[in-house]
CSV table of C-alpha atoms in Angstrom, one decimal:
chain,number,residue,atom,x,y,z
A,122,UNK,CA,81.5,136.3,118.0
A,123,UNK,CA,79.7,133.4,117.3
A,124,UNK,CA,79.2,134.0,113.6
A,125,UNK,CA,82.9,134.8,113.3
A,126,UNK,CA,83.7,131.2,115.1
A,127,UNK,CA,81.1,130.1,112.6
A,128,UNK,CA,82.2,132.1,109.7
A,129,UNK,CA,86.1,130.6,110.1
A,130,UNK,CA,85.1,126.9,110.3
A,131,UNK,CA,83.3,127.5,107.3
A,132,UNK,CA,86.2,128.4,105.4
A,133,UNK,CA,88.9,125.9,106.9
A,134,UNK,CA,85.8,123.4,105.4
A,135,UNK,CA,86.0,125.2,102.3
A,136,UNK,CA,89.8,125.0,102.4
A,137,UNK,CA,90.0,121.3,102.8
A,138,UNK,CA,87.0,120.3,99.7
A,139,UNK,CA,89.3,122.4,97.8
A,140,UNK,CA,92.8,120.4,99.0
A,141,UNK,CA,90.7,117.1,98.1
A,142,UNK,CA,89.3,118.6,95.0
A,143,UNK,CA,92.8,119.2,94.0
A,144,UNK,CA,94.5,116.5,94.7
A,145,UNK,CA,91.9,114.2,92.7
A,146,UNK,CA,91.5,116.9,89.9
A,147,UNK,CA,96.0,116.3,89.6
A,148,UNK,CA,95.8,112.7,89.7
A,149,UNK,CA,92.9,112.1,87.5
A,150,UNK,CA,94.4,114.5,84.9
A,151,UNK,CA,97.8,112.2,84.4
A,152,UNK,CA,95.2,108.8,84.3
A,153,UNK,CA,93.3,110.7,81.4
A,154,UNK,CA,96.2,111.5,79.0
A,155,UNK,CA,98.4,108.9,79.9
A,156,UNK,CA,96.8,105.6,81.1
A,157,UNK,CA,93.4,105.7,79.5
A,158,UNK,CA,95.1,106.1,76.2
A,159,UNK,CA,97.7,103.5,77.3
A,160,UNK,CA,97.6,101.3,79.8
A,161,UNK,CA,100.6,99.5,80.1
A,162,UNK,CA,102.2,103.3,81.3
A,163,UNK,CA,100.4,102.0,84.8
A,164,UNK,CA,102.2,98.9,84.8
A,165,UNK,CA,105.4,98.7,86.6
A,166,UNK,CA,107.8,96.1,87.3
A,167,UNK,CA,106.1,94.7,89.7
A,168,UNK,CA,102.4,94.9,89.1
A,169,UNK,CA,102.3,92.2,86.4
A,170,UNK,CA,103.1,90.0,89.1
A,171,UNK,CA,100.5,91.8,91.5
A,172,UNK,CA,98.2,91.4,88.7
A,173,UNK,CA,98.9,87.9,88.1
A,174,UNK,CA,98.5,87.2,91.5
A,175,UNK,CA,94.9,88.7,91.5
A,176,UNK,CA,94.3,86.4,88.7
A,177,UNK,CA,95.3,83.1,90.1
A,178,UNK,CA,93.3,84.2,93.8
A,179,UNK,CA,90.2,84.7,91.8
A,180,UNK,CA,90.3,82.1,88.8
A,181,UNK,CA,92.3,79.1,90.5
A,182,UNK,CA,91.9,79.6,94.2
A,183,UNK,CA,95.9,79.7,95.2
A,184,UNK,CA,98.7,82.5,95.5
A,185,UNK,CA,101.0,81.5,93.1
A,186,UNK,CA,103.0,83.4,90.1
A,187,UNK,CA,102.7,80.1,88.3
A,188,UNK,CA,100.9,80.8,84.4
A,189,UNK,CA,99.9,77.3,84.3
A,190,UNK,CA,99.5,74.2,86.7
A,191,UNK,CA,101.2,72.8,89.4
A,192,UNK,CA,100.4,76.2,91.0
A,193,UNK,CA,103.6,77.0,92.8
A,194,UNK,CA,102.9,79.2,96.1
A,195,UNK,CA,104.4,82.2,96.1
A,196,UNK,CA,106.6,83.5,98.9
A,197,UNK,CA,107.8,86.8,97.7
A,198,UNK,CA,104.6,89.0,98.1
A,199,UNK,CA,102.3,89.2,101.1
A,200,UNK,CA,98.4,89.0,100.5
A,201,UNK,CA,96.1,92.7,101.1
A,202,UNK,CA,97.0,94.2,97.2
A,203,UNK,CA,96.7,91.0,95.4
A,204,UNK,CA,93.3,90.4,97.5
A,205,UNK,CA,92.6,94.3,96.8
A,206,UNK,CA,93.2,93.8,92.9
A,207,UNK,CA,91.2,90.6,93.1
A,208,UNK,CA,88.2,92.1,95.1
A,209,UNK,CA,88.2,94.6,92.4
A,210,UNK,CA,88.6,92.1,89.3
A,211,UNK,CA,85.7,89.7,90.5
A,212,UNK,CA,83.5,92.9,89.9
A,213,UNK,CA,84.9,95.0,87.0
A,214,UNK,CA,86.3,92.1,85.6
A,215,UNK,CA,90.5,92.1,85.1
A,216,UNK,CA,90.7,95.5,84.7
A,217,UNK,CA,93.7,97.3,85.3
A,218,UNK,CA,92.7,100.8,84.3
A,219,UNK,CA,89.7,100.4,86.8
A,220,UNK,CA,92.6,99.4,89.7
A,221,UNK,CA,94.4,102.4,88.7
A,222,UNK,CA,91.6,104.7,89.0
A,223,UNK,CA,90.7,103.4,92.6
A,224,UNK,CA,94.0,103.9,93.2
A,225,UNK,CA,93.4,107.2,92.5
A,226,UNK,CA,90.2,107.2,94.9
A,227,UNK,CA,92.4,105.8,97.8
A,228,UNK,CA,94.8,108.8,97.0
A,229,UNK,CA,92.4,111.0,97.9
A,230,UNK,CA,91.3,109.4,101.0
A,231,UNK,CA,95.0,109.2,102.4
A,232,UNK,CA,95.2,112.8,102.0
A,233,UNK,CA,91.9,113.6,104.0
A,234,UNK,CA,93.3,111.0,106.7
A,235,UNK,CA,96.7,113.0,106.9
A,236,UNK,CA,94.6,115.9,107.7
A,237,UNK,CA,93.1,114.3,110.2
A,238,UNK,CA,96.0,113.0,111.5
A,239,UNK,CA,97.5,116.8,111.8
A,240,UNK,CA,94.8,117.7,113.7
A,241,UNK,CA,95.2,115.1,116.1
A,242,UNK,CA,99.3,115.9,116.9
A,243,UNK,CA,99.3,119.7,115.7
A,244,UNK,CA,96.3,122.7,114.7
A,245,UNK,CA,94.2,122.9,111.9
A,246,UNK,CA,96.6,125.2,109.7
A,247,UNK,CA,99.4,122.8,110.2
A,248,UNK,CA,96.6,120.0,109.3
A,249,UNK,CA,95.7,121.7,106.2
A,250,UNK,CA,99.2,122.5,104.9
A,251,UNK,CA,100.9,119.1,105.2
A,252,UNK,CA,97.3,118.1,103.7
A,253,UNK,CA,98.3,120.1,100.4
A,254,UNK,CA,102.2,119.6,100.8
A,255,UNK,CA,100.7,115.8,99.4
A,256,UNK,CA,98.5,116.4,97.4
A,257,UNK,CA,100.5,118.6,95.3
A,258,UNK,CA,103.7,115.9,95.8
A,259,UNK,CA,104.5,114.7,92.2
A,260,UNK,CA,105.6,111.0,93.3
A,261,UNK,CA,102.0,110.7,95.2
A,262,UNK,CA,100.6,111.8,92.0
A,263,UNK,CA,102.5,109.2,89.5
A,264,UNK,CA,102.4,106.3,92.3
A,265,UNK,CA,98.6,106.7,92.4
A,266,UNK,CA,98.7,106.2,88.9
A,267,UNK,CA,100.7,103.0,89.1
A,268,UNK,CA,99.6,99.4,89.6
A,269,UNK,CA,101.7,99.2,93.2
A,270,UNK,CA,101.1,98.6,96.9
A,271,UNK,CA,102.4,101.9,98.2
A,272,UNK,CA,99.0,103.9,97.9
A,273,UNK,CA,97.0,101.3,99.7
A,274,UNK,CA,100.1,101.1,101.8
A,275,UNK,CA,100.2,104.5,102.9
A,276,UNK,CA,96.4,104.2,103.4
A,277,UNK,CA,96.6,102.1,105.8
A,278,UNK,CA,99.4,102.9,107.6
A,279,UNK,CA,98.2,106.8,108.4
A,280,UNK,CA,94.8,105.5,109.7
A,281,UNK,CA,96.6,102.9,111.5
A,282,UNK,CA,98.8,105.8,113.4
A,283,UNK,CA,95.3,108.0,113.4
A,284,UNK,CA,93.6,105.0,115.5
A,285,UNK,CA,96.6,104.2,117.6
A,286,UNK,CA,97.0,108.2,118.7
A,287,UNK,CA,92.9,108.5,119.1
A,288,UNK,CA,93.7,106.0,121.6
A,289,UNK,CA,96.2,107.7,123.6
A,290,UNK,CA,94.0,110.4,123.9
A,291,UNK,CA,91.0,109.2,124.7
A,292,UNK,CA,91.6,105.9,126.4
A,293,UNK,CA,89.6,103.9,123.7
A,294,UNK,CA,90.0,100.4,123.5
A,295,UNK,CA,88.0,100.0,120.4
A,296,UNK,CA,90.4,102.7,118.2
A,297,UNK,CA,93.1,100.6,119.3
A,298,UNK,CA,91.9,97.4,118.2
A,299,UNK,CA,91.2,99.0,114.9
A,300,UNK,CA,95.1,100.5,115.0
A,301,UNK,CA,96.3,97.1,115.6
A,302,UNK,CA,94.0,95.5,112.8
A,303,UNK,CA,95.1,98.5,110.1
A,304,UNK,CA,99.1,98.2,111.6
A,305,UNK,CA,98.9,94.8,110.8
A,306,UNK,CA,97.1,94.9,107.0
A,307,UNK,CA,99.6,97.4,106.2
A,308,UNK,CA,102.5,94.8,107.0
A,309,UNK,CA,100.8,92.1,105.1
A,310,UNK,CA,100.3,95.2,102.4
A,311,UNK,CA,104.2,96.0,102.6
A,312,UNK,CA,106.3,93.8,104.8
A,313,UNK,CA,108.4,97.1,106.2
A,314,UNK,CA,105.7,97.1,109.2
A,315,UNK,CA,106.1,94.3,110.4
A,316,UNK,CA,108.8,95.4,112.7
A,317,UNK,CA,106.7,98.6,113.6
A,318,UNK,CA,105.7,97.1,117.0
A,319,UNK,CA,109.4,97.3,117.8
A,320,UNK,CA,109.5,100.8,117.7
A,321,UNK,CA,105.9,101.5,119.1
A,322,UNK,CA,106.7,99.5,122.4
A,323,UNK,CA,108.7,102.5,123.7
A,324,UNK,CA,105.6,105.0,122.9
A,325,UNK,CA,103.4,102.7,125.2
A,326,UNK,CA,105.7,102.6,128.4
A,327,UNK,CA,106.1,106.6,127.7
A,328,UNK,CA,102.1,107.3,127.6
A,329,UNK,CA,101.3,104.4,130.0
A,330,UNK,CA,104.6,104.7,132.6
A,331,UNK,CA,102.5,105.7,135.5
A,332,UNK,CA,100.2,102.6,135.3
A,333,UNK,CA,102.0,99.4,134.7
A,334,UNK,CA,98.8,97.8,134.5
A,335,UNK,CA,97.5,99.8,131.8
A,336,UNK,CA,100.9,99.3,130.4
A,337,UNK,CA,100.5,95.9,130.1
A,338,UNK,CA,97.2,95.3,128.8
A,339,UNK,CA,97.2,98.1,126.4
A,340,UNK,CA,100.3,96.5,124.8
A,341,UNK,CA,99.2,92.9,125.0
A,342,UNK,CA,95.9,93.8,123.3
A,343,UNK,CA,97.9,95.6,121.0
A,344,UNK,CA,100.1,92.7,119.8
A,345,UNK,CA,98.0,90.2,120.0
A,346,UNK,CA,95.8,91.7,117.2
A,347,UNK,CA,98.9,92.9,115.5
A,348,UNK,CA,100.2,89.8,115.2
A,349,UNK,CA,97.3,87.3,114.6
A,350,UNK,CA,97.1,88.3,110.9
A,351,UNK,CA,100.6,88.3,110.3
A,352,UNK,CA,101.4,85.2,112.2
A,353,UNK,CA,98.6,83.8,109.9
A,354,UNK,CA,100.6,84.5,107.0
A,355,UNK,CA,103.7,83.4,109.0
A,356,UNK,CA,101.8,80.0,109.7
A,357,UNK,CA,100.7,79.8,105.9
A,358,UNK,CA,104.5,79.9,104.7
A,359,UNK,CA,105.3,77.5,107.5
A,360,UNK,CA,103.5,74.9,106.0
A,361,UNK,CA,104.9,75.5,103.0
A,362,UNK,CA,109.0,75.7,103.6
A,363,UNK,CA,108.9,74.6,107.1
A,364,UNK,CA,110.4,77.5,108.1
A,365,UNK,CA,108.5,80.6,110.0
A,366,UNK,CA,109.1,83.3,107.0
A,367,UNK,CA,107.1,86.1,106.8
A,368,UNK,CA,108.1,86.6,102.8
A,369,UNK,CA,111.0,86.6,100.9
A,370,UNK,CA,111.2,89.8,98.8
A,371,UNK,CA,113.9,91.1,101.0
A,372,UNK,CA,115.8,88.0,99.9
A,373,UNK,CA,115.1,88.4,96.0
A,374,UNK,CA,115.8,92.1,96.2
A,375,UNK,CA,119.4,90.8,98.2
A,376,UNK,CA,120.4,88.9,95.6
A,377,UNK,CA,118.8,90.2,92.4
A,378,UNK,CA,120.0,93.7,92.9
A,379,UNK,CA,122.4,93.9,95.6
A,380,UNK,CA,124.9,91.0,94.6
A,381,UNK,CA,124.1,91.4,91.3
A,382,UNK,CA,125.6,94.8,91.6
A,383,UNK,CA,128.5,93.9,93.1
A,384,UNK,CA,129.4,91.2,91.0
A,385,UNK,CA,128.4,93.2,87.6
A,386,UNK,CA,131.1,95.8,89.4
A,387,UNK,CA,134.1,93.0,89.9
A,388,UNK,CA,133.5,91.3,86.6
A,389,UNK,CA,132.9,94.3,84.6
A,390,UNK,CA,130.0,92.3,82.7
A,391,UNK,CA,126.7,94.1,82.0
A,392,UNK,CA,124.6,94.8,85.0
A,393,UNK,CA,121.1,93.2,83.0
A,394,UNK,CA,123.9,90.4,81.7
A,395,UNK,CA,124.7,89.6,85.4
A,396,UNK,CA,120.6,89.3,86.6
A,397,UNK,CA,119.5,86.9,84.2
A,398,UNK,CA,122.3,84.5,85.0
A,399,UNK,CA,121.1,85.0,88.7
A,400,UNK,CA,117.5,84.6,87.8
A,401,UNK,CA,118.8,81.3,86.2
């Protein structure tokens, strides 16, 4: 019996190296035959300015988009890729192909930590599949290949939700410090979490409604760590605008795309036509 116990473990392992083994072999195959031979095919619109970013952190101490002194701070992005990029940079030197790659690396570390996370709410064969379901998902497999924030993103955002349900389960303080930390990178990664704490406040009074105390120092603990980061940030741009922004990307993206649309639709004029006047 035991051998058989034994026996299937050994192949669910097996199962898993080979989910992992494909999901690096699928990424790596698109950054061989199309970034390595060009690497502008991993730059989207918006990692020149991530790049950029990196740049000015590492060679001129500031977060600015500016090319060339006075430094102008920027307000659109938040911090963790451009620190990520720049970490990277200060080793391999400004490097984009190298970024892509760890991409790539990260990839294959979110996929492990969604199968860790189906063991946690469901079984090992539901673990395993929705473990293959992404590895096998084309858009992971170009966005890993792409100089953007949604693969560190999602990163940190499963291991955030991995921590946070460890804790749940077995009453660890420490996993949910390190939920609240990763919750928190992730916002300053891509501003969407920020509100997340809205919608996790109703999972704490569910798993702690029979001890209010619990309840209460669970969820203070929680947000406290939560929002030290981010209210660093918040403090940061503060002292910049004098008003308590967290970034204004939502407000670009309004404007740029959004209104741009709509007038392009009422005046007929070119949609392009109508973005550059607005970027002026």
């Amino acid at each position: 019996m035991n051998s058989k116990i034994c026996q299937l473990m050994y192949y669910k392992k097996l199962t898993l190296l080979l989910i992992l083994l494909v999901t690096f072999f699928l990424r790596f195959a698109l950054f061989s035959f199309t970034i390595i031979p060009h690497e502008k095919r991993g730059m989207g619109p918006d990692s020149y300015g991530y790049d950029l970013l990196a740049v000015n952190m590492l060679q001129n101490h500031t977060f600015s988009l500016s090319q060339q002194p006075p430094f102008i701070p920027d307000l659109h992005r938040t911090p963790i890729y451009p620190l990520f990029l720049a970490s990277l940079y200060s080793v391999f030197g400004r490097n984009p192909v190298v970024a892509i790659f760890f991409n790539i690396i990260i990839s294959v570390l979110t996929v492990f930590v969604t199968y860790r996370l189906g063991l946690k709410l469901f079984n090992e064969t539901t673990a395993l599949f929705v473990a293959f379901l992404l590895a096998i998902d084309p858009i992971s497999i170009i966005e890993s290949n792409i100089l953007i924030t949604e693969i560190l993103f999602s990163l940190l955002l499963l291991l955030g939700l991995f921590f946070l349900i460890r804790s749940f389960k077995e009453i660890n303080i420490l996993s949910l410090l390190v939920s609240s930390l990763l919750l928190s990178l992730s916002a300053l990664t891509r501003p969407i979490t920020v509100y997340l704490p809205l919608v996790l406040i109703p999972v704490f009074v569910h798993k702690y409604r029979k001890s209010v105390h619990n309840l209460f120092i669970k969820l203070a603990v929680f947000l406290i760590i939560f929002f030290i980061p981010v209210g660093g940030w918040i403090l940061r741009n503060y002292s910049i605008t004098g008003e308590p922004v967290f970034c204004t990307i939502q407000d670009i993206n309004l404007v740029y795309y959004r209104a741009a649309g709509v007038m392009a639709e009422i005046s007929g004029e070119d949609f392009e036509s109508v973005q550059k006047r607005f970027s002026n």
